[in-house]
mmCIF file of N, CA and C and ligand atoms in Angstrom:
data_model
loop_
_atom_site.group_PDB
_atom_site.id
_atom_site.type_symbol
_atom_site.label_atom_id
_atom_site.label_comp_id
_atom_site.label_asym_id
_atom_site.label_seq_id
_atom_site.Cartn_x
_atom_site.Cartn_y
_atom_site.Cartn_z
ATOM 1 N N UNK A 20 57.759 123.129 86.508
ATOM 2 C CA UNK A 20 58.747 124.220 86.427
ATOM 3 C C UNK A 20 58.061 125.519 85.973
ATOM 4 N N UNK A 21 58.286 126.584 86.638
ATOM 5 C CA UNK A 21 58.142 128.184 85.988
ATOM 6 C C UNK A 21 58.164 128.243 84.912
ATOM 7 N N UNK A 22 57.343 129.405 84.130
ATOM 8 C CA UNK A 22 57.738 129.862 83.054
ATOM 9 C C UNK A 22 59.294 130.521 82.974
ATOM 10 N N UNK A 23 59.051 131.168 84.166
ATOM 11 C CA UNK A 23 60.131 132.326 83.877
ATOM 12 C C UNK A 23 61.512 132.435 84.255
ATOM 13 N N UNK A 24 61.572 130.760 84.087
ATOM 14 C CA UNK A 24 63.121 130.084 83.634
ATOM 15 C C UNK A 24 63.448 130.132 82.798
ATOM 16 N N UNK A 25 62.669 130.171 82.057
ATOM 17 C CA UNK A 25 62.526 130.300 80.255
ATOM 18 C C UNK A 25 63.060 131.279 79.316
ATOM 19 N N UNK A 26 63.883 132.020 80.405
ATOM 20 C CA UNK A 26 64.761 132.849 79.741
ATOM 21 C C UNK A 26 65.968 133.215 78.834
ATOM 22 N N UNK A 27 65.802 133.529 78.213
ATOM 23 C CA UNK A 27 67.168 133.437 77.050
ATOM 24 C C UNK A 27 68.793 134.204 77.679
ATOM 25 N N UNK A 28 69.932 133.889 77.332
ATOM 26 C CA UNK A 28 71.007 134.210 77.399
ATOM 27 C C UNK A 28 71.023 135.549 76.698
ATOM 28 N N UNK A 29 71.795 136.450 76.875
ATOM 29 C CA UNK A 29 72.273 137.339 75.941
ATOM 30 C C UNK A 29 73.334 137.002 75.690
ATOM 31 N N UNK A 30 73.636 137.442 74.363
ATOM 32 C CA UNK A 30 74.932 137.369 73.570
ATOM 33 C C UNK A 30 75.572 138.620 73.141
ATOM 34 N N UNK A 31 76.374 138.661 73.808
ATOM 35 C CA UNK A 31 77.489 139.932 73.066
ATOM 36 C C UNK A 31 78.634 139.996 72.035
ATOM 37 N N UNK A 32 78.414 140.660 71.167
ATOM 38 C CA UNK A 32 79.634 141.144 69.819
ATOM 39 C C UNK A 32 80.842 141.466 70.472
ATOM 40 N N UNK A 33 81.477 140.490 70.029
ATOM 41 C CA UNK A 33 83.050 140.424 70.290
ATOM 42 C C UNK A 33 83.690 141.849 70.480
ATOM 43 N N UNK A 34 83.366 142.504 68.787
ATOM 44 C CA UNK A 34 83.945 144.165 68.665
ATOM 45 C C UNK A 34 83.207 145.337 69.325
ATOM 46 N N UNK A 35 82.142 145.468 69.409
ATOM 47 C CA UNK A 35 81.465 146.771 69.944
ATOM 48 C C UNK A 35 80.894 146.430 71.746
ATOM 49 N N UNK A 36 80.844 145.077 71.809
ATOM 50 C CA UNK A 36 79.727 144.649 72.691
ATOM 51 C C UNK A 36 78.175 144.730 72.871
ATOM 52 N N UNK A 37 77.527 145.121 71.500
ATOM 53 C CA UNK A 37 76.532 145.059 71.640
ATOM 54 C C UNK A 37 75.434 143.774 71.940
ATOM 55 N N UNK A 38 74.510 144.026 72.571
ATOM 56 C CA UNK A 38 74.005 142.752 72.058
ATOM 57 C C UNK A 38 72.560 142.266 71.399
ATOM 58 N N UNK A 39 72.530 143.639 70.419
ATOM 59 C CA UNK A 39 71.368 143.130 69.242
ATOM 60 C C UNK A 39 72.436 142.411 68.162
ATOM 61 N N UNK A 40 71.317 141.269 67.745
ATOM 62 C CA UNK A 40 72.206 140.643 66.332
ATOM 63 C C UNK A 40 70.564 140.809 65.824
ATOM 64 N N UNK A 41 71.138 140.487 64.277
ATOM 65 C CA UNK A 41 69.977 140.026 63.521
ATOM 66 C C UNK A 41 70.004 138.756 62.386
ATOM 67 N N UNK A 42 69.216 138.212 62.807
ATOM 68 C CA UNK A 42 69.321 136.795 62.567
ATOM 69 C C UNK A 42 68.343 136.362 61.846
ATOM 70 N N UNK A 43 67.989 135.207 60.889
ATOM 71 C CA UNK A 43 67.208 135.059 60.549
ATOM 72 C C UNK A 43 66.649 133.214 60.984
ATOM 73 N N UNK A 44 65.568 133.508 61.818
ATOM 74 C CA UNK A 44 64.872 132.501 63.479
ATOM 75 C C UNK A 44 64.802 131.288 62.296
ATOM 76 N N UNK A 45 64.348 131.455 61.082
ATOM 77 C CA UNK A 45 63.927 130.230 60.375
ATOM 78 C C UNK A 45 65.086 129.342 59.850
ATOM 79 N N UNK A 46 66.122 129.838 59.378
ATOM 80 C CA UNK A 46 67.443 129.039 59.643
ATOM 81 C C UNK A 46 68.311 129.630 60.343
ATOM 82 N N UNK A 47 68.798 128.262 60.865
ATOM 83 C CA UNK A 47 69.787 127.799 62.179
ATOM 84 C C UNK A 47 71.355 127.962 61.639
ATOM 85 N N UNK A 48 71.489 127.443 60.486
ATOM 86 C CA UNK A 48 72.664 127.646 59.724
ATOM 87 C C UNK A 48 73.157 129.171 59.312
ATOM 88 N N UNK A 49 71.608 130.052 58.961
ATOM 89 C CA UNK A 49 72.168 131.351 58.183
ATOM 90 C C UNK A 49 73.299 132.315 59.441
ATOM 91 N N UNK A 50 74.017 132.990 59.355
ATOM 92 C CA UNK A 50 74.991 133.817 60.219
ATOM 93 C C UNK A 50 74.083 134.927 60.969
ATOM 94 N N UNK A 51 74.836 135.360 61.944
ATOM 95 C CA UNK A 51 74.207 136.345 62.688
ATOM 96 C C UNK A 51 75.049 137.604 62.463
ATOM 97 N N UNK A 52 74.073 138.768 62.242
ATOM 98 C CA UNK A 52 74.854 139.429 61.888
ATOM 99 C C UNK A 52 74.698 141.127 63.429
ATOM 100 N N UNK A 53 75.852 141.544 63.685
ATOM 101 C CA UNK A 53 75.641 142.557 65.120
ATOM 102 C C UNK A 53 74.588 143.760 64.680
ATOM 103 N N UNK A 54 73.869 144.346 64.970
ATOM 104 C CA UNK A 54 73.772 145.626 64.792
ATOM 105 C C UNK A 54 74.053 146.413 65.091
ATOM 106 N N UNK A 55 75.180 146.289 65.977
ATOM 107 C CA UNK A 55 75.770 147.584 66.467
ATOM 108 C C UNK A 55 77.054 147.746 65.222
ATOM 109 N N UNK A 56 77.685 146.807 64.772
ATOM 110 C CA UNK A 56 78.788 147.160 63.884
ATOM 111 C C UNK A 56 78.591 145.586 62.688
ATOM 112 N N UNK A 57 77.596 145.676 62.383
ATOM 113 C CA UNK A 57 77.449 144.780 61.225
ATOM 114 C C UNK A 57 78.626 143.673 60.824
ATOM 115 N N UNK A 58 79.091 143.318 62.116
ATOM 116 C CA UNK A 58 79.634 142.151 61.975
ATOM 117 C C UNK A 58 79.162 140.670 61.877
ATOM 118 N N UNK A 59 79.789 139.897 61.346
ATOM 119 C CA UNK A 59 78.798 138.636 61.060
ATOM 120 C C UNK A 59 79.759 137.397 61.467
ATOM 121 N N UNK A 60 78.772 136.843 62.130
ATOM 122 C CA UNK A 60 79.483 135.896 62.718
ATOM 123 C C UNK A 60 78.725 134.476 62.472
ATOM 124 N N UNK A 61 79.359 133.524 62.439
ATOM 125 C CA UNK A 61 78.377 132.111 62.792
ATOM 126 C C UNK A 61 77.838 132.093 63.628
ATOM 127 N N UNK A 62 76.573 131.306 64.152
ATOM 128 C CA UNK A 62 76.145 131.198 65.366
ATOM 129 C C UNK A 62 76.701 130.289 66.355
ATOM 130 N N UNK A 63 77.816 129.226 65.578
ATOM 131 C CA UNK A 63 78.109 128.453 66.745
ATOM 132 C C UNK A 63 79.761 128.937 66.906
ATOM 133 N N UNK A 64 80.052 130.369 66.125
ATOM 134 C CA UNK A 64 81.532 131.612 66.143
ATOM 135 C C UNK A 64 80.368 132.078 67.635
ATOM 136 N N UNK A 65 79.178 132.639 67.240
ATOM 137 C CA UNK A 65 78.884 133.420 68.203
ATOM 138 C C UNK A 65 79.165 132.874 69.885
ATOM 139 N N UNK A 66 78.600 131.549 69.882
ATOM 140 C CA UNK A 66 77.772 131.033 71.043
ATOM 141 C C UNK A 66 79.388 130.792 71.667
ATOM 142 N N UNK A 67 80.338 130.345 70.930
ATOM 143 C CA UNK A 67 81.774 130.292 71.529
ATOM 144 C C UNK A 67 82.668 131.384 71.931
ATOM 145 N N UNK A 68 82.412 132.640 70.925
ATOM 146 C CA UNK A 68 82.682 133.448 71.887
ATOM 147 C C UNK A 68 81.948 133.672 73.229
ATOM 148 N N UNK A 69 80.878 133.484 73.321
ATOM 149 C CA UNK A 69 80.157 133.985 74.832
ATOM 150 C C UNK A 69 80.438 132.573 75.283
ATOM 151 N N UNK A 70 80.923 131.813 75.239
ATOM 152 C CA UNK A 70 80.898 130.566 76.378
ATOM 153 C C UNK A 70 81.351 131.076 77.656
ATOM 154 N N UNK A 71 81.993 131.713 78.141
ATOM 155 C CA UNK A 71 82.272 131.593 79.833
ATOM 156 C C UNK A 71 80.464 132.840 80.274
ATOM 157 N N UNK A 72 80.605 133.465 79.063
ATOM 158 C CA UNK A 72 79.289 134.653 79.770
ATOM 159 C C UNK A 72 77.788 133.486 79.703
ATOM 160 N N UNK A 73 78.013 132.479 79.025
ATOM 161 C CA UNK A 73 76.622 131.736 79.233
ATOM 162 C C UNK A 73 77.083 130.737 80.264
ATOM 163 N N UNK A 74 77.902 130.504 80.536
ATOM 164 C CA UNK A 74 77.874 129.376 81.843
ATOM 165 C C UNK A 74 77.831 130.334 83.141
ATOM 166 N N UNK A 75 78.339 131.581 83.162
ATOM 167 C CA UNK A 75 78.303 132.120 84.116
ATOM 168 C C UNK A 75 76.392 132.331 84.252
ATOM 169 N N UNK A 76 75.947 132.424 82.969
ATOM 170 C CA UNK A 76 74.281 132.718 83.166
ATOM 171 C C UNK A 76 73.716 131.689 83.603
ATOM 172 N N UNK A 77 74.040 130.558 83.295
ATOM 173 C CA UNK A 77 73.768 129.231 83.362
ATOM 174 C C UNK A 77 73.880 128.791 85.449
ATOM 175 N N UNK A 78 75.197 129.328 85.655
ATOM 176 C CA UNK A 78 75.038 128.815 87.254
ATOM 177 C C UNK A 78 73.933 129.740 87.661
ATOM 178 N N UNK A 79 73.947 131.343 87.128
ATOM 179 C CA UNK A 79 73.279 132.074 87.832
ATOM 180 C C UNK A 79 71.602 131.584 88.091
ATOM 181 N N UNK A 80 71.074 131.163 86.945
ATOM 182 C CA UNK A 80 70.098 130.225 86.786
ATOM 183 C C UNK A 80 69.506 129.703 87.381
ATOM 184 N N UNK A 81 70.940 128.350 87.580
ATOM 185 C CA UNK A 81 70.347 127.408 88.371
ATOM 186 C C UNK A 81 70.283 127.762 89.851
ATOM 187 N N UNK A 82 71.391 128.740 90.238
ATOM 188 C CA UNK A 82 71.201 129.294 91.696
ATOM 189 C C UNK A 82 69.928 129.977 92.356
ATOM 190 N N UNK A 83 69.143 130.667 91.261
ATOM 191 C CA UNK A 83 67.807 130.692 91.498
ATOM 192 C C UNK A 83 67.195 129.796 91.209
ATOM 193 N N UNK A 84 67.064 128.687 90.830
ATOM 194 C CA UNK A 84 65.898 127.931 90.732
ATOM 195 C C UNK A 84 66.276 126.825 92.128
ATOM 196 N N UNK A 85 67.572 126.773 92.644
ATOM 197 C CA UNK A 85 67.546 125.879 93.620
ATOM 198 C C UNK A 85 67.081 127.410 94.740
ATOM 199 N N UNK A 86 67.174 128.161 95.087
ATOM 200 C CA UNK A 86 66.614 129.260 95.645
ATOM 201 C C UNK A 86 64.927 129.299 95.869
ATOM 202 N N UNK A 87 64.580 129.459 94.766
ATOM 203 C CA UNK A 87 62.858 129.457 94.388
ATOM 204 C C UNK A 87 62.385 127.862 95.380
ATOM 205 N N UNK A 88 62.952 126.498 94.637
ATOM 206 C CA UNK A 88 62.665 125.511 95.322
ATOM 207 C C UNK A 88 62.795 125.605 96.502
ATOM 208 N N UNK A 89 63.727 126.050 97.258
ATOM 209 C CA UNK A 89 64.213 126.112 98.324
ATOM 210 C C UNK A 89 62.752 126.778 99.287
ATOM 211 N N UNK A 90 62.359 127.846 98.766
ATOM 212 C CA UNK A 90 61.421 128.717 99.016
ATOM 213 C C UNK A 90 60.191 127.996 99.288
ATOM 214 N N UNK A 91 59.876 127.327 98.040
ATOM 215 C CA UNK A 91 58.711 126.605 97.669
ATOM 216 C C UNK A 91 58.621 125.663 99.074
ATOM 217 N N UNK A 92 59.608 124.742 98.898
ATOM 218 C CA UNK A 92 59.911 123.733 100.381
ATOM 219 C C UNK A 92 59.067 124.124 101.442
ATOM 220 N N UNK A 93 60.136 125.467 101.820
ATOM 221 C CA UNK A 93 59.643 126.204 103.119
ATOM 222 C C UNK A 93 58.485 126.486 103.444
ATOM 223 N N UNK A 94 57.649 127.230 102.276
ATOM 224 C CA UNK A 94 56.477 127.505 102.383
ATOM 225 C C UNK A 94 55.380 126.315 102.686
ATOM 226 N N UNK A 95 55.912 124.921 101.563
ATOM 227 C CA UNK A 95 54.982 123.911 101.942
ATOM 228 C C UNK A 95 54.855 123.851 103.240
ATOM 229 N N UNK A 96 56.280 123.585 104.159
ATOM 230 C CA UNK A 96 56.480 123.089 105.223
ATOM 231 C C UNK A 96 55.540 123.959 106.032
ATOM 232 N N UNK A 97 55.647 124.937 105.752
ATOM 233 C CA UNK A 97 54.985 126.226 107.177
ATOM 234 C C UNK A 97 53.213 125.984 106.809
ATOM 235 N N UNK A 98 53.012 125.765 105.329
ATOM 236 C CA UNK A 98 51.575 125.164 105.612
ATOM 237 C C UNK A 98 50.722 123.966 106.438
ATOM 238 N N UNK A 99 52.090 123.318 106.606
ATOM 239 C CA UNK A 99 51.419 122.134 107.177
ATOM 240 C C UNK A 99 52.125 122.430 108.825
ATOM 241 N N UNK A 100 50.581 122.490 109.979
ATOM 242 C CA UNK A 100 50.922 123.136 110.924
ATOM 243 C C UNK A 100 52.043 122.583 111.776
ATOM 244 N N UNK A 101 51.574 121.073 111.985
ATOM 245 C CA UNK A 101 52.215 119.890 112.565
ATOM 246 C C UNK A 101 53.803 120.131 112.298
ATOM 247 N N UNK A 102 54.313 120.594 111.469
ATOM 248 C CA UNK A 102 55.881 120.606 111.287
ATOM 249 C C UNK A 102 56.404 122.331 111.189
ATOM 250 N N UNK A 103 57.348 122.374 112.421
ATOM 251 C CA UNK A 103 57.845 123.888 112.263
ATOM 252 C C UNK A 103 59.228 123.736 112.001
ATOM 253 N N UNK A 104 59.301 125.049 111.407
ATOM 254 C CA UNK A 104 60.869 125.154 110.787
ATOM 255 C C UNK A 104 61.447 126.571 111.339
ATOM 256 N N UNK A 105 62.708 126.113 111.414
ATOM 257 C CA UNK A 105 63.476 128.032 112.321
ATOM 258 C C UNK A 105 63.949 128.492 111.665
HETATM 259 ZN ZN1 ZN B 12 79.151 144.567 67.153
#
Protein backbone atom coordinates (compact mmCIF):
# COMPACT_ATOMS: atom_id res chain seq x y z
CA UNK A 1 0.00 0.00 0.00
CA UNK A 2 1.04 3.84 -0.63
CA UNK A 3 2.20 6.04 1.70
CA UNK A 4 -0.07 8.57 0.77
CA UNK A 5 -3.14 6.87 2.08
CA UNK A 6 -1.83 7.72 5.14
CA UNK A 7 -3.67 10.60 5.44
CA UNK A 8 -5.39 12.07 8.31
CA UNK A 9 -9.13 13.27 8.50
CA UNK A 10 -9.77 16.78 9.38
CA UNK A 11 -11.86 17.68 12.12
CA UNK A 12 -14.01 20.61 12.47
CA UNK A 13 -15.31 22.77 15.67
CA UNK A 14 -18.80 22.44 16.02
CA UNK A 15 -18.99 26.53 16.85
CA UNK A 16 -16.60 28.44 14.56
CA UNK A 17 -15.68 25.56 12.12
CA UNK A 18 -12.31 25.75 12.44
CA UNK A 19 -10.15 23.08 12.12
CA UNK A 20 -6.96 23.69 14.24
CA UNK A 21 -7.39 22.02 17.75
CA UNK A 22 -4.69 21.72 20.17
CA UNK A 23 -4.14 18.71 21.73
CA UNK A 24 -1.82 17.17 23.68
CA UNK A 25 -0.39 13.75 21.06
CA UNK A 26 0.97 12.09 24.38
CA UNK A 27 -2.41 11.57 26.01
CA UNK A 28 -5.33 10.15 24.31
CA UNK A 29 -7.63 10.92 27.22
CA UNK A 30 -6.49 14.77 27.72
CA UNK A 31 -9.44 17.10 25.71
CA UNK A 32 -8.96 18.91 22.62
CA UNK A 33 -9.15 22.16 22.77
CA UNK A 34 -10.30 24.60 19.09
CA UNK A 35 -8.14 27.38 18.33
CA UNK A 36 -10.25 29.19 16.64
CA UNK A 37 -12.69 29.75 19.76
CA UNK A 38 -11.04 27.83 22.61
CA UNK A 39 -13.57 25.42 22.92
CA UNK A 40 -12.88 22.11 24.47
CA UNK A 41 -14.15 19.19 23.66
CA UNK A 42 -13.43 15.37 24.28
CA UNK A 43 -11.88 13.63 21.63
CA UNK A 44 -14.33 10.95 21.33
CA UNK A 45 -17.25 14.60 21.78
CA UNK A 46 -14.94 15.54 18.91
CA UNK A 47 -14.67 12.48 16.56
CA UNK A 48 -18.74 12.20 17.00
CA UNK A 49 -19.41 15.30 16.08
CA UNK A 50 -17.52 14.85 12.68
CA UNK A 51 -18.88 11.31 12.15
CA UNK A 52 -20.85 11.75 8.86
CA UNK A 53 -17.65 14.32 7.65
CA UNK A 54 -15.21 11.25 8.37
CA UNK A 55 -17.19 8.58 6.66
CA UNK A 56 -17.83 10.81 3.92
CA UNK A 57 -13.66 11.04 3.95
CA UNK A 58 -13.52 7.55 4.49
CA UNK A 59 -15.61 6.49 1.11
CA UNK A 60 -13.73 9.28 -0.53
CA UNK A 61 -10.58 7.28 0.32
CA UNK A 62 -11.41 4.25 -0.48
CA UNK A 63 -12.77 5.48 -3.94
CA UNK A 64 -9.29 6.41 -4.71
CA UNK A 65 -7.53 3.65 -3.67
CA UNK A 66 -9.92 1.27 -5.64
CA UNK A 67 -9.13 3.98 -8.54
CA UNK A 68 -5.19 3.93 -8.08
CA UNK A 69 -5.56 -0.12 -8.07
CA UNK A 70 -7.64 0.03 -10.80
CA UNK A 71 -4.84 2.02 -12.58
CA UNK A 72 -2.11 -0.10 -11.30
CA UNK A 73 -4.11 -3.29 -12.98
CA UNK A 74 -4.19 -1.53 -16.23
CA UNK A 75 -0.84 -0.54 -16.42
CA UNK A 76 0.38 -4.13 -15.42
CA UNK A 77 -1.84 -5.42 -18.08
CA UNK A 78 -0.51 -3.01 -20.96
CA UNK A 79 3.04 -4.17 -19.84
CA UNK A 80 2.59 -7.45 -20.65
CA UNK A 81 2.38 -7.35 -24.55
CA UNK A 82 0.48 -10.67 -25.11
CA UNK A 83 -2.76 -9.20 -23.39
CA UNK A 84 -4.57 -5.97 -24.74
CA UNK A 85 -7.09 -4.01 -23.07
CA UNK A 86 -9.69 -1.20 -24.74
ZN1 LIG B 1 -13.96 26.59 17.32
Amino acid sequence: MKDNYNRSITLHCETCGGTDFRHDDEDDSSPVTCAGCDREYLRSELIELNYEHIEAEKQEMLSEIQKDVKDDIKKMFKRSKWISIK
